[in-house]
Amino acid sequence: MTESRRGTSETQHIPSIRPGIEGYADGMRMFPRLKEWENQISLQALREGKTVDELRNVTPFRQYLGVAKRAYLAGEHSPFSSFPTLFAESPSIDMLVSFGNFHPIRARTWTLAKQYPELHLPLEQFFQDALYQIAPYSARNYDPSIGNPFHHFLAEILKKRFQTFVTNYQREITTPLHSEDMPKTKNGKPAQRRVKIASLDAPIRNAGIPQTLFELVERTHHTPQDTTHIEDQEARDKIHLLSQLAGLTEPQEETLVAMYVYGGDTRIIAQLRRRTTRSVRMQRQTALSKLEQLGYETVQGVLTGEYEGSETRR
């Protein structure tokens, strides 16, 4: 009876190792997909305060593990070969339920992510949160008396947490607009309070050759290992000239130097200046926006040294 066909996500013949989130999902195929009634048995044991070892002796898991062991000793394949791995890798029943529900978690997450095609969301981070925090939390707080299946209960919590995840990510890649730059609605209130941070990885507008500003700097500004100090000074001088042309303030210029010459980030700069990360991000956004207004020709001329007055100090 226990060896009947089972609709699990047994490891299939994967043609190659896929990178990124696909590869991460492929690796999770080592765990079975728990059916709803198997979830309910595990959750009942969790409510009774049982351990993973005690759950091993509960039907049907005792049967699954027995069949898998006999198949292993006989050198044969078993449709339940993923259950020993599930029990071995689970320190607690709430984690066992989490690992056993990764497949619907993955499907639900990708469905939600399709609603934000313009965002390159770090889904690996959300999967980690879902596996080690959201799903175990759901298992501990599930109440069967509500008459809702566990996978529906988990899906609703995932939906709410994913919205929070997206909101937090959007705040990381955007910055507040200055009050005078905010468009107004009919009642005088700001229509938009945040704008996406300009990125040096973004393509340069109206460039003859499609490239980013980073690629342009890399192509025109080489840094030999033995002249690091000199090259850093040259980079600072070029940023200073661009700052003068764009009308940047001293803090805005210092922010660009700290980030793009010395590799600092907003958190470190904010700590050194005893300011908020929000103010640092605003200075960066304003500075990059003003540089963008200079135009491609001017920026390229300064970076290549062809702009009049762009000689750097040595």
Coordinates of C-alpha atoms in Angstrom, one line a residue, residues 12 28 48 95 102-103 138 150 171 173 177 191-192 216 221 224 231 272 275 298 300:
Q12 CA 14.2 14.2 -12.0
M28 CA 15.5 21.6 -2.8
E48 CA 1.3 17.6 21.1
M95 CA 11.1 22.9 10.1
F102 CA 9.0 24.2 -0.3
H103 CA 7.5 23.3 -3.6
S138 CA 2.8 29.3 10.2
F150 CA -2.7 24.4 6.0
R171 CA 12.6 51.6 -0.2
I173 CA 16.4 51.3 -4.3
L177 CA 12.2 63.6 -3.5
A191 CA 1.6 62.9 -5.8
Q192 CA 4.9 61.0 -5.6
L216 CA 32.9 54.0 -19.8
H221 CA 40.3 55.2 -16.8
P224 CA 47.7 50.1 -12.6
E231 CA 44.9 57.1 -10.0
L272 CA 31.1 58.9 9.6
R275 CA 23.8 61.6 9.5
T298 CA 30.5 66.6 -21.3
Q300 CA 32.8 61.6 -21.5

